[in-house]
Short mmCIF file of C-alpha atoms in Angstrom, two decimals:
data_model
loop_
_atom_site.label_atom_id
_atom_site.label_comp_id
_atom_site.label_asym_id
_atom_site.label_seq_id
_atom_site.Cartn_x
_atom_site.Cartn_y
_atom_site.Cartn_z
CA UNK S 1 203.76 264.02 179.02
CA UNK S 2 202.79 266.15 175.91
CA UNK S 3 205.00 269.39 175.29
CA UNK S 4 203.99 272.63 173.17
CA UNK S 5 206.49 275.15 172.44
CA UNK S 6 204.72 278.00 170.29
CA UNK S 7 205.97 280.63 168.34
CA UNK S 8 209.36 280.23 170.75
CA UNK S 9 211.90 283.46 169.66
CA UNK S 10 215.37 283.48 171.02
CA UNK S 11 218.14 286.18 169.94
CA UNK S 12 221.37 286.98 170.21
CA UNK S 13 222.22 290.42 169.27
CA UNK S 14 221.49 290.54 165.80
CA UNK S 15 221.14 286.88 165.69
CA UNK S 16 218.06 285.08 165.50
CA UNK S 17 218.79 281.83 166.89
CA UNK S 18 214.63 281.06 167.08
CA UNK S 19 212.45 282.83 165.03
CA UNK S 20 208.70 282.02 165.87
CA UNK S 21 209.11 278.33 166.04
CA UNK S 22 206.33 275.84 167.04
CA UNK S 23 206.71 272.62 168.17
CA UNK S 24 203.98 269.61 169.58
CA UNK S 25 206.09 266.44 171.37
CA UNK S 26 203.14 263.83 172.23
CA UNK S 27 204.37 260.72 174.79
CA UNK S 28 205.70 257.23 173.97
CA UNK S 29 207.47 258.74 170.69
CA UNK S 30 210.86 259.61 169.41
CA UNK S 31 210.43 262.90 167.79
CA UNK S 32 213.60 263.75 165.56
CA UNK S 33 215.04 267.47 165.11
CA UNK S 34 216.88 268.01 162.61
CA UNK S 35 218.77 271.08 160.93
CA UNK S 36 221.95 272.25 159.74
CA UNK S 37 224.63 273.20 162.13
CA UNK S 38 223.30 276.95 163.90
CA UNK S 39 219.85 275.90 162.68
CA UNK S 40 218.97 276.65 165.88
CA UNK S 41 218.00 273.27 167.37
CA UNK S 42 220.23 273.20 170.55
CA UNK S 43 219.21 277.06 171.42
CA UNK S 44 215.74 275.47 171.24
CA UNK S 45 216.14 273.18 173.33
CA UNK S 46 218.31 274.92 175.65
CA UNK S 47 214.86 277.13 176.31
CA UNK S 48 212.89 273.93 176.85
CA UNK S 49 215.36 272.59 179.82
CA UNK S 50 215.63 275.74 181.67
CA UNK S 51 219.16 276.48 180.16
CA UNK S 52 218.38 279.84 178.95
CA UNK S 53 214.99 282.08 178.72
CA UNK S 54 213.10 282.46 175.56
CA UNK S 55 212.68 286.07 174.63
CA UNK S 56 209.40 285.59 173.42
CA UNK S 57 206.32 282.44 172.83
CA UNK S 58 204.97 280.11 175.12
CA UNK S 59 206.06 276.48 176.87
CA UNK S 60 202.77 274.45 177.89
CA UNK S 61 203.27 270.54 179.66
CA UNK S 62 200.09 268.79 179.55
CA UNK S 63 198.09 271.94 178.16
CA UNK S 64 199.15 273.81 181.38
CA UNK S 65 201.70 277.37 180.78
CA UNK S 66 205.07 276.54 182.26
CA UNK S 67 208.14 279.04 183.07
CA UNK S 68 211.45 276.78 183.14
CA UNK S 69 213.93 279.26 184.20
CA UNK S 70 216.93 276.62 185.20
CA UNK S 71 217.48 273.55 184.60
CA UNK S 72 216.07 272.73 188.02
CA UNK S 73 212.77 273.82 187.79
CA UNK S 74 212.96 271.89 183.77
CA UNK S 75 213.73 269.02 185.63
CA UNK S 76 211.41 269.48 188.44
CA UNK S 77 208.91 269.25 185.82
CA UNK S 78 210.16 265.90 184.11
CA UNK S 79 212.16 267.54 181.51
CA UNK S 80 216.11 266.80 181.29
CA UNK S 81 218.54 267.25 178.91
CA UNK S 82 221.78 265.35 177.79
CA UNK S 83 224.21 267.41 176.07
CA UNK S 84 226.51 266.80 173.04
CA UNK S 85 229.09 267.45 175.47
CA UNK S 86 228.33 265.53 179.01
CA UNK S 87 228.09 267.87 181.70
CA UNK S 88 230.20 266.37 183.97
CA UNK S 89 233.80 266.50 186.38
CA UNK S 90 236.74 264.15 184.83
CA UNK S 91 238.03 264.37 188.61
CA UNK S 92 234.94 262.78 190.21
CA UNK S 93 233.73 259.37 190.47
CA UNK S 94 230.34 257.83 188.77
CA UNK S 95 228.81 257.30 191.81
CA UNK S 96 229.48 260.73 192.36
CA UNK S 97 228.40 262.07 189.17
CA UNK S 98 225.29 260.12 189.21
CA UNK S 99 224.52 261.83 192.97
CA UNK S 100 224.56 265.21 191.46
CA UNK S 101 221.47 267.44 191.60
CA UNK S 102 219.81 264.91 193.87
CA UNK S 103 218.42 265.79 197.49
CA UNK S 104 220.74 265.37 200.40
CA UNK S 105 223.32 268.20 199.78
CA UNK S 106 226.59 267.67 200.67
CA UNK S 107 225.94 264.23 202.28
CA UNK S 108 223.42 262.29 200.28
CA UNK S 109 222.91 258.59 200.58
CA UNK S 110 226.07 257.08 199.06
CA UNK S 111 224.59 253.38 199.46
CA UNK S 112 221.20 253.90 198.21
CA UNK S 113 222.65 255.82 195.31
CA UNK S 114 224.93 253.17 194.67
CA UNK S 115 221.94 250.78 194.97
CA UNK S 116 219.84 252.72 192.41
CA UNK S 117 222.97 253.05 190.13
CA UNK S 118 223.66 249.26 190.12
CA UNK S 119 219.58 249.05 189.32
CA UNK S 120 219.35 251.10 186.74
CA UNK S 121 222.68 250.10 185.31
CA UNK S 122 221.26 246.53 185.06
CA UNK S 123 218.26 247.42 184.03
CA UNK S 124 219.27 249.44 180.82
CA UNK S 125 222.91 246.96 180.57
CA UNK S 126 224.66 249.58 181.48
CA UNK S 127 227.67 248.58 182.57
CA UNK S 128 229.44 251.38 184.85
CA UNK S 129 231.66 250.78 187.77
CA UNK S 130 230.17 253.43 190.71
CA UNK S 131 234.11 253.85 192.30
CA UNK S 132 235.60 254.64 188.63
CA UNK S 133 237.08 258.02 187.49
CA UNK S 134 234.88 260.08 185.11
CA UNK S 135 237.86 261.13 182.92
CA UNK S 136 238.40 257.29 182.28
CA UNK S 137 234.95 256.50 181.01
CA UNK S 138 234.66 256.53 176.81
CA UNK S 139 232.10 258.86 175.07
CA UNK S 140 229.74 256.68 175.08
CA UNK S 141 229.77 255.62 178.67
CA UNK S 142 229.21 258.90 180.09
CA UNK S 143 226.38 259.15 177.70
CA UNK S 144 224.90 256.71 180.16
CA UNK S 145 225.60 257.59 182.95
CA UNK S 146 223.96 260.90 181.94
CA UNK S 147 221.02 259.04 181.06
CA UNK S 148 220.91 257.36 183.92
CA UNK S 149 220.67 260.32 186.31
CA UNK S 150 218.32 261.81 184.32
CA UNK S 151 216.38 258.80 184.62
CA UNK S 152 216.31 258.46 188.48
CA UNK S 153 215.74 261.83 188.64
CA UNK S 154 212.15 261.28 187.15
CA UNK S 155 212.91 263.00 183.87
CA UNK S 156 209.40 262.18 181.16
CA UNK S 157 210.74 263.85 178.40
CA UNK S 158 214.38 263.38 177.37
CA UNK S 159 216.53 265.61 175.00
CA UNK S 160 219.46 264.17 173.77
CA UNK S 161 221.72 266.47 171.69
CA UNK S 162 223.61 265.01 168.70
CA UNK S 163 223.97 261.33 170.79
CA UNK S 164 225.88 259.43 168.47
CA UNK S 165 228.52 261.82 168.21
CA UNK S 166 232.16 260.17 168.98
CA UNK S 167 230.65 256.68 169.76
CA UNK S 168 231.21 253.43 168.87
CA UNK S 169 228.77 251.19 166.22
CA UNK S 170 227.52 248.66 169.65
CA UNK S 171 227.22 251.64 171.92
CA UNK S 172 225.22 253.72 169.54
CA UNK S 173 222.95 249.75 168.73
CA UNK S 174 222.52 249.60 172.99
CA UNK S 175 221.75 253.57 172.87
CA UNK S 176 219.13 253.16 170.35
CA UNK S 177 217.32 250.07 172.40
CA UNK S 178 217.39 252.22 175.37
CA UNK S 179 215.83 254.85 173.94
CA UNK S 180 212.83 252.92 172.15
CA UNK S 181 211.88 250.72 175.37
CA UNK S 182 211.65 254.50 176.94
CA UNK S 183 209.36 255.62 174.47
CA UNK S 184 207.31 252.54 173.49
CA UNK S 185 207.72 250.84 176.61
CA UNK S 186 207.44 253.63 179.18
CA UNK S 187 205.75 256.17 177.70
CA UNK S 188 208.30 259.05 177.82
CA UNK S 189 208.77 261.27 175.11
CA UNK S 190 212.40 261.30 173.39
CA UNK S 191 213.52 264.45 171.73
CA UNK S 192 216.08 263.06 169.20
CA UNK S 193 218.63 266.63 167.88
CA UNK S 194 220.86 265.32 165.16
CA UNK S 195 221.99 266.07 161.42
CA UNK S 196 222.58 262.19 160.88
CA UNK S 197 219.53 261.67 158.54
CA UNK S 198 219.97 257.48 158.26
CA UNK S 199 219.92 257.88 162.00
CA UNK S 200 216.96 259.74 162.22
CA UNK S 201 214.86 258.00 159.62
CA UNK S 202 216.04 254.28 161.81
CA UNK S 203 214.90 255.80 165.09
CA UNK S 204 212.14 258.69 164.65
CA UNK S 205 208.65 258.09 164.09
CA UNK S 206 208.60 261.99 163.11
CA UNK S 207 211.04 264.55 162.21
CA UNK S 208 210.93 268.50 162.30
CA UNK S 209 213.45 269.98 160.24
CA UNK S 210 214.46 273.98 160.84
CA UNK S 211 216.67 276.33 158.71
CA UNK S 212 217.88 279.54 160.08
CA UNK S 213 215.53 279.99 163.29
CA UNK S 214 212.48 278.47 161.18
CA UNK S 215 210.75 275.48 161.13
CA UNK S 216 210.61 274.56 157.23
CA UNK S 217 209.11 271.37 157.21
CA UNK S 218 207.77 268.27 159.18
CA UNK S 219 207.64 264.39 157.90
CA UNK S 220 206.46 261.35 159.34
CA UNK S 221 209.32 258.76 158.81
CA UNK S 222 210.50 257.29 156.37
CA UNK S 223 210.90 260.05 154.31
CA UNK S 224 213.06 260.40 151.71
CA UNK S 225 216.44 261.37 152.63
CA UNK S 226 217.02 263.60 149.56
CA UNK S 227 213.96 265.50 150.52
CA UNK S 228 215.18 265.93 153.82
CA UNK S 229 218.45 267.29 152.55
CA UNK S 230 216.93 269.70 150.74
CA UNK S 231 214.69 270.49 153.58
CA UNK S 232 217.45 271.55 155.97
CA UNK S 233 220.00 273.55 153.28
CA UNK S 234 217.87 274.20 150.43
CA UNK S 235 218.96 272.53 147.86
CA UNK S 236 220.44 269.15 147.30
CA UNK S 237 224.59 269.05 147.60
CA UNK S 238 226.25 267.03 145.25
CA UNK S 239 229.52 264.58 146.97
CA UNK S 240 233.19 265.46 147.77
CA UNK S 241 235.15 264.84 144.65
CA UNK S 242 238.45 263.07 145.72
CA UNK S 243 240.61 263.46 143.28
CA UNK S 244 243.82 260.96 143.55
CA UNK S 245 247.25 262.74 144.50
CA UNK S 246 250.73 261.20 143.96
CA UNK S 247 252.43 260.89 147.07
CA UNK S 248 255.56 261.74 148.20
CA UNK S 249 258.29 260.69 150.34
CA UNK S 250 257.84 259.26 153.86
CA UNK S 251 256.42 261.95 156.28
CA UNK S 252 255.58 259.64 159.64
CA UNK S 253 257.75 256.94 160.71
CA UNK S 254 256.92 255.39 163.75
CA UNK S 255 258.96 251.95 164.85
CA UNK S 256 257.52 249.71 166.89
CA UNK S 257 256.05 251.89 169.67
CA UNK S 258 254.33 250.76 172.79
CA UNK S 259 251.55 253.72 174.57
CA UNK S 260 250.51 252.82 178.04
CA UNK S 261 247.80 253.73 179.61
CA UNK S 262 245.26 252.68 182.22
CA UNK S 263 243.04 250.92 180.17
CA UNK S 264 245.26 249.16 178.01
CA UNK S 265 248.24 249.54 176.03
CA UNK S 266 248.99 250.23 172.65
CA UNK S 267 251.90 247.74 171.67
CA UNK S 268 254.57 247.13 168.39
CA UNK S 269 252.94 249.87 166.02
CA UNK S 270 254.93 250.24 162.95
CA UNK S 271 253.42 252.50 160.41
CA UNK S 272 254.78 254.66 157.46
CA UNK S 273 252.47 258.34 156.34
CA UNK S 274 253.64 260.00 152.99
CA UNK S 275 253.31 263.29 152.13
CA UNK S 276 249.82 263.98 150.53
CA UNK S 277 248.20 260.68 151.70
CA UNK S 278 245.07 260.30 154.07
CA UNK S 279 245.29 257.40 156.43
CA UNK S 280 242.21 256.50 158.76
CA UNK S 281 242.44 254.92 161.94
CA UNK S 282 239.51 252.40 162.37
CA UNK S 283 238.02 250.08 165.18
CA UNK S 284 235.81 250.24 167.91
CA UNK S 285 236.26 253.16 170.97
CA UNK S 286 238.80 252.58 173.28
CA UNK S 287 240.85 249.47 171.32
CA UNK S 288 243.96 252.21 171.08
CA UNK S 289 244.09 253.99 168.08
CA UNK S 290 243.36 257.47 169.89
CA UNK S 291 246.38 256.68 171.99
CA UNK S 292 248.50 256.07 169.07
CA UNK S 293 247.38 259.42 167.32
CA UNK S 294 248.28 261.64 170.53
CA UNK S 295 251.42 259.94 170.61
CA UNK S 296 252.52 260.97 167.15
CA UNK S 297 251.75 264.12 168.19
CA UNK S 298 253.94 264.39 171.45
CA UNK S 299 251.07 263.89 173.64
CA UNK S 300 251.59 260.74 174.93
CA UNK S 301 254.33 259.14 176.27
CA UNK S 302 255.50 256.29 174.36
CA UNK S 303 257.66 253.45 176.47
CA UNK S 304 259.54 251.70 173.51
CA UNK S 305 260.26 252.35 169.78
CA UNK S 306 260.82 255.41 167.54
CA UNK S 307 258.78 258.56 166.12
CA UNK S 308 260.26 260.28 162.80
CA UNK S 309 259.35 262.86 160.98
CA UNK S 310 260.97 263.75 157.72
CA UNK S 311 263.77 261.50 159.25
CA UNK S 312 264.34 263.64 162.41
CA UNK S 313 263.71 261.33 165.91
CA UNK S 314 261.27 262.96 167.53
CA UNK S 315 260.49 260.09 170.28
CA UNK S 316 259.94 261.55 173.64
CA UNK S 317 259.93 265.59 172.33
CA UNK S 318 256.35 267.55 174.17
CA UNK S 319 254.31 268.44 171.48
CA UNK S 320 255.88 272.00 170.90
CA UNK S 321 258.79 270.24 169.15
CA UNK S 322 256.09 269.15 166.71
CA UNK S 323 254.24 272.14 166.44
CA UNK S 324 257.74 273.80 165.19
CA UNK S 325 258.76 270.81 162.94
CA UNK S 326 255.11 271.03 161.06
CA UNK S 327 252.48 268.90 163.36
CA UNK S 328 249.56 269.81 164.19
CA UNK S 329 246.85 268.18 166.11
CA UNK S 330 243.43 268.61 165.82
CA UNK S 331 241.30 267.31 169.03
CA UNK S 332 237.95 266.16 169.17
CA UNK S 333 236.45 267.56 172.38
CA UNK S 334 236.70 271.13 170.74
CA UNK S 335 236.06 273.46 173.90
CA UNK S 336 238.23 271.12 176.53
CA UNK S 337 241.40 271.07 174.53
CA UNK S 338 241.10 272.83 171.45
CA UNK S 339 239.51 276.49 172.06
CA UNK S 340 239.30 278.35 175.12
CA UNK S 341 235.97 278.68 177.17
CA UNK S 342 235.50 282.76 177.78
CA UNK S 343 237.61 283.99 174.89
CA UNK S 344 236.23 285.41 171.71
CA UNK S 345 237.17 285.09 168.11
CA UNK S 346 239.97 288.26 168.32
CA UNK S 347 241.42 286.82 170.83
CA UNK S 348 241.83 283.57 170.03
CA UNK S 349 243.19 284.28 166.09
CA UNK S 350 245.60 286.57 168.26
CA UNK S 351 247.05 283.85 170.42
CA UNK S 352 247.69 281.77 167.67
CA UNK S 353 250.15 284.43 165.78
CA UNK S 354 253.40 283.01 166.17
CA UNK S 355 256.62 285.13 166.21
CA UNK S 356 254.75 288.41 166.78
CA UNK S 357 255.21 291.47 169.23
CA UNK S 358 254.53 291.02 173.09
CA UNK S 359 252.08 293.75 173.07
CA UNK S 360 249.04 292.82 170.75
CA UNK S 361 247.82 295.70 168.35
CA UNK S 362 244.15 294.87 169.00
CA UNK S 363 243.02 296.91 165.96
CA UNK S 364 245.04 294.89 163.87
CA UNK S 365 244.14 291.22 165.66
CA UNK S 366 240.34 292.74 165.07
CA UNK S 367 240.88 292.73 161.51
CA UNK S 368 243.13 290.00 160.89
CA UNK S 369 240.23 287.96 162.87
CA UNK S 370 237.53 289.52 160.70
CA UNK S 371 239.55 288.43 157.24
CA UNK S 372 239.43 284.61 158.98
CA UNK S 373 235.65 284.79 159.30
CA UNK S 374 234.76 285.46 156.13
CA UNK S 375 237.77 282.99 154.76
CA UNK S 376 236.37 280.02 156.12
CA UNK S 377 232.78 280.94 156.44
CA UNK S 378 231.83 281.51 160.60
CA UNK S 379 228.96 282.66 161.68
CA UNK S 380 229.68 284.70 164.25
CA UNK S 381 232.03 288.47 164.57
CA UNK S 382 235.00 288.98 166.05
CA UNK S 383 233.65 289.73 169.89
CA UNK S 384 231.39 286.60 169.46
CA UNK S 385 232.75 284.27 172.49
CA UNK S 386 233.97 280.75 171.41
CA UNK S 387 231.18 278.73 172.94
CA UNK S 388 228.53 280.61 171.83
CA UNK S 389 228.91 279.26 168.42
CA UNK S 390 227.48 276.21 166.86
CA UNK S 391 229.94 273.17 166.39
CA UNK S 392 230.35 273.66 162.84
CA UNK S 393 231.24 276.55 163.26
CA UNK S 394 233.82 276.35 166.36
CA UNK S 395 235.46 273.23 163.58
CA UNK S 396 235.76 275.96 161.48
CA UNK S 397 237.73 278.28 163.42
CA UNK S 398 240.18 275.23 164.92
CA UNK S 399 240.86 274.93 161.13
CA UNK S 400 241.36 278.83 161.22
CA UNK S 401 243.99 278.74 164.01
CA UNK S 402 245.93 275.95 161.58
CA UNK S 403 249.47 276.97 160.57
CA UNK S 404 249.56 277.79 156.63
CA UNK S 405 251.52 275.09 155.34
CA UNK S 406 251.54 271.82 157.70
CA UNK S 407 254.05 268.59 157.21
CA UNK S 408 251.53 266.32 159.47
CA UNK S 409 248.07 266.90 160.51
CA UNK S 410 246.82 264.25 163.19
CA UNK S 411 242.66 264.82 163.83
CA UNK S 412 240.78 262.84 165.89
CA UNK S 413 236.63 262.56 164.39
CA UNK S 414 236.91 265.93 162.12
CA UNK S 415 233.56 265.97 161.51
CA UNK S 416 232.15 265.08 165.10
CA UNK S 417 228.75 266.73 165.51
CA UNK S 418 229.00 268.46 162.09
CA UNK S 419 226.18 268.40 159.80
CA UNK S 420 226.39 267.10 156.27
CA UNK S 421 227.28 270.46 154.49
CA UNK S 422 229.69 271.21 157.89
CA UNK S 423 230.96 267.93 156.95
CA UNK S 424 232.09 268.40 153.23
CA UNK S 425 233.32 272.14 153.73
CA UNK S 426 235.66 270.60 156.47
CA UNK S 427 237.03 267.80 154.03
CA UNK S 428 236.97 270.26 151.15
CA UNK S 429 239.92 271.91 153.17
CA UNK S 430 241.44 269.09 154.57
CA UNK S 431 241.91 267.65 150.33
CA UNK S 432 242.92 271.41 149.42
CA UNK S 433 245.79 270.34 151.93
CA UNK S 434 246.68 267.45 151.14
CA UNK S 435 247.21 268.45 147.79
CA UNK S 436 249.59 270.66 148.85
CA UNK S 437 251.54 267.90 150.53
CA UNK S 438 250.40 267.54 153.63
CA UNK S 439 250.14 264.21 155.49
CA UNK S 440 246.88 263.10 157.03
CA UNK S 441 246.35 261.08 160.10
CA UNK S 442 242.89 260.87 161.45
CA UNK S 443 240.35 258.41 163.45
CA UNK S 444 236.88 258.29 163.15
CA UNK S 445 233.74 256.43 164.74
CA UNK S 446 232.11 256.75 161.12
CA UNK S 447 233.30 253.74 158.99
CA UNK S 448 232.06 255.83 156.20
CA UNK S 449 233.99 258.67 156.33
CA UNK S 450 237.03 256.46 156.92
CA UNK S 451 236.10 254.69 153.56
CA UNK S 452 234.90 257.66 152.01
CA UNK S 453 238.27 259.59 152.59
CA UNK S 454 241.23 257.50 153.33
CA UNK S 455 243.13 256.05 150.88
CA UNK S 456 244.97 253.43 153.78
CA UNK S 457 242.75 252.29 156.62
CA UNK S 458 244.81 251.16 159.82
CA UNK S 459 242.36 249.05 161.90
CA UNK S 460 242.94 249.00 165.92
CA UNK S 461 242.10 246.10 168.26
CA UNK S 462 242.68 245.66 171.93
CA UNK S 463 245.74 247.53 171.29
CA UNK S 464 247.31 246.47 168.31
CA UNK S 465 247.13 246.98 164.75
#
């Protein structure tokens, strides 16, 4: 199936999210797109799946004008889209999921769903159990069980939006495979969003880059990755200087603590965190080190051994004990536990004043939210509702919200979905902190970043460290 988007405009407000962009996808190839965070490469292809309406250009499939105007229609016409965040329900079942959107209503065909799901599963090694929980599935595996709807739903052209974010080093490997045996195999075309340029020059056979609502360049791969830097910001941008910090006393103390869960459970974790040291949890998805990093926050409950911080036992205290004694915790699934869906930026710098008046002065949380945008660099004003902003940019207002001075901060993958400048701005204020003696906890799927940054790796397996 061969796509043309031309001269595609999309606004918002004053915003100019698309700006006269044209675009050719041709079958049996993985076409990369690639751009800094608010480039505009998800609002692009938003307007391809039927998400939202261009305001002004043209779609064509097979040299024939279409009008997506849902996602329906989109995928009516073989398009379908997998989102950096999976559109699904925690609360419902994969084989439930994986029904969604198909025909039969309320009542569809439970076994031959479960048939095709088993199918597919094995056909792609996918391994999914239909009669498990959404919420229990990793990242990863609800990557594909996205893909695999979209699959049996007869989708030709798939969009997959920043992938790789959050998963593990063998899921993003079986992801890849998948993805060429569509394209060279099948025939479909694979859309390929991302700011990951090694990932993009392993995968793509060709690569549009856009800056600020324009395309400014297209390369067939390889391609020099310094080019393609400068392609999507500019100019080139030199590395994060770490400079080394003496450390201090003994921040984190935890003794010996087991974490159960459903999956497994973490067991006998003893490790020390000074003040104004960086410590990165490592290992694959799911082997426990998430469930230890909640649980030094008060967010899990811990069945044996101690939590101290500067010496106080915090063990079983919720998580607004540690919030007052200097902890913060910094989630990765940004609009599910970190921001609120339907508020905008006033309104959520308001809620995070602590100790003021019950009644808010909302001239006052206007400009107090104003003087945070242009601190830490968002694109977007005041009114501008949370999930209307790129993911750089809603990282940068979760560091906003931060308390000023911090004993602790626990993050789970800081720079998930950012792009590379995204990237160092966020760890150019997580240093500036740590100079100032703050202790830093934080896990990461990117064995880089760990390396990059932390100056004591803790590496999790099966539960253990």
């Amino acid at each position: 199936m061969r796509v043309e988007l031309t001269d595609i405009h999309k606004h918002f407000g004053a915003l100019r999210a698309n700006d006269g962009i044209s675009l050719t996808l041709e079958p049996g190839t993985i076409h990369g797109l690639l751009g800094e965070n608010g480039a505009g490469k998800t609002t692009l292809m938003k307007c391809l799946s039927g998400y939202q309406a261009p305001d002004g250009g043209t779609i064509r499939i097979d040299g024939q004008p279409a009008s997506l105007t849902s996602p329906s229609e989109a995928m009516q016409r073989g398009i379908g889209m997998l989102h950096q965040d999976p559109l699904d329900f925690p609360q419902m079942r994969v084989l439930d999921s994986f029904l969604l959107a198909f025909e039969g209503g309320l009542f569809p065909n439970m076994r031959r769903g479960r048939a095709l799901l088993r199918d597919l599963g094995t056909r792609f090694r996918f391994d999914l159990d239909p009669d498990t929980e959404i919420g229990r599935l990793t990242i990863g595996e609800r990557q594909q069980l996205e893909i695999l709807r979209l699959l049996a739903l007869g989708a030709q052209v798939i969009i997959l939006d920043e992938p790789t974010t959050g998963i593990s080093t063998p899921q993003k490997a079986k992801l890849f495979d998948t993805l060429r045996r569509l394209a060279y195999d099948e025939g479909r075309t694979i859309v390929f969003v991302s700011h990951k340029l090694e990932e993009v020059q392993e995968l793509c056979q060709r690569v549009t880059v856009l800056r600020r609502g324009k395309v400014v360049g297209e390369a067939e791969m390889p391609y020099p990755v310094q080019s393609l830097v400068e392609l999507m910001f500019g100019r080139s941008l030199p590395p994060v200087e770490c400079p080394p910090v003496e450390h201090g006393p003994a921040v984190l103390k935890v003794e010996k603590i087991s974490v159960p869960s459903y999956r497994l459970t973490v067991e006998g974790i003893d490790l020390q965190v000074h003040a104004g040291e960086v410590v990165g949890l490592a290992g694959l998805e799911g082997s426990g080190q998430g469930l230890f990093l909640r649980a030094c926050a008060g967010l899990e409950r811990i069945t044996a051994g101690r939590i101290l911080l500067d010496g106080r036992d915090l063990t079983g205290a919720p998580y607004r004990r540690f919030l007052q004694a200097g902890v913060a915790y910094m989630p990765a699934s940004r609009l599910e536990e970190g921001l609120v869906r339907g508020m905008d930026l006033t309104e959520h710098f308001a809620l995070a004043e602590r100790g003021g008046p019950f009644f808010i002065d909302w001239v006052a949380a206007q400009q107090g939210a104003s003087d945070h945008i242009a601190h830490f660099n968002i694109v977007g004003q005041p009114s501008t509702v949370i999930e209307a902003l790129s993911g750089g940019n809603q990282q940068r207002v979760l560091l906003a919200l931060l308390p000023g001075r911090l004993r602790l901060l626990l993050m789970e993958h800081p720079t998930r979905g950012l792009d590379v400048e995204s990237a160092r701005w966020v760890w150019q204020q997580l240093l500036a902190r740590r100079e100032d003696g703050t202790a830093i906890v934080f896990l990461s799927a990117d064995l880089d970043e760990i390396l990059e940054h932390a100056d004591r790796v803790a590496v999790f397996f099966g539960g253990t460290m």
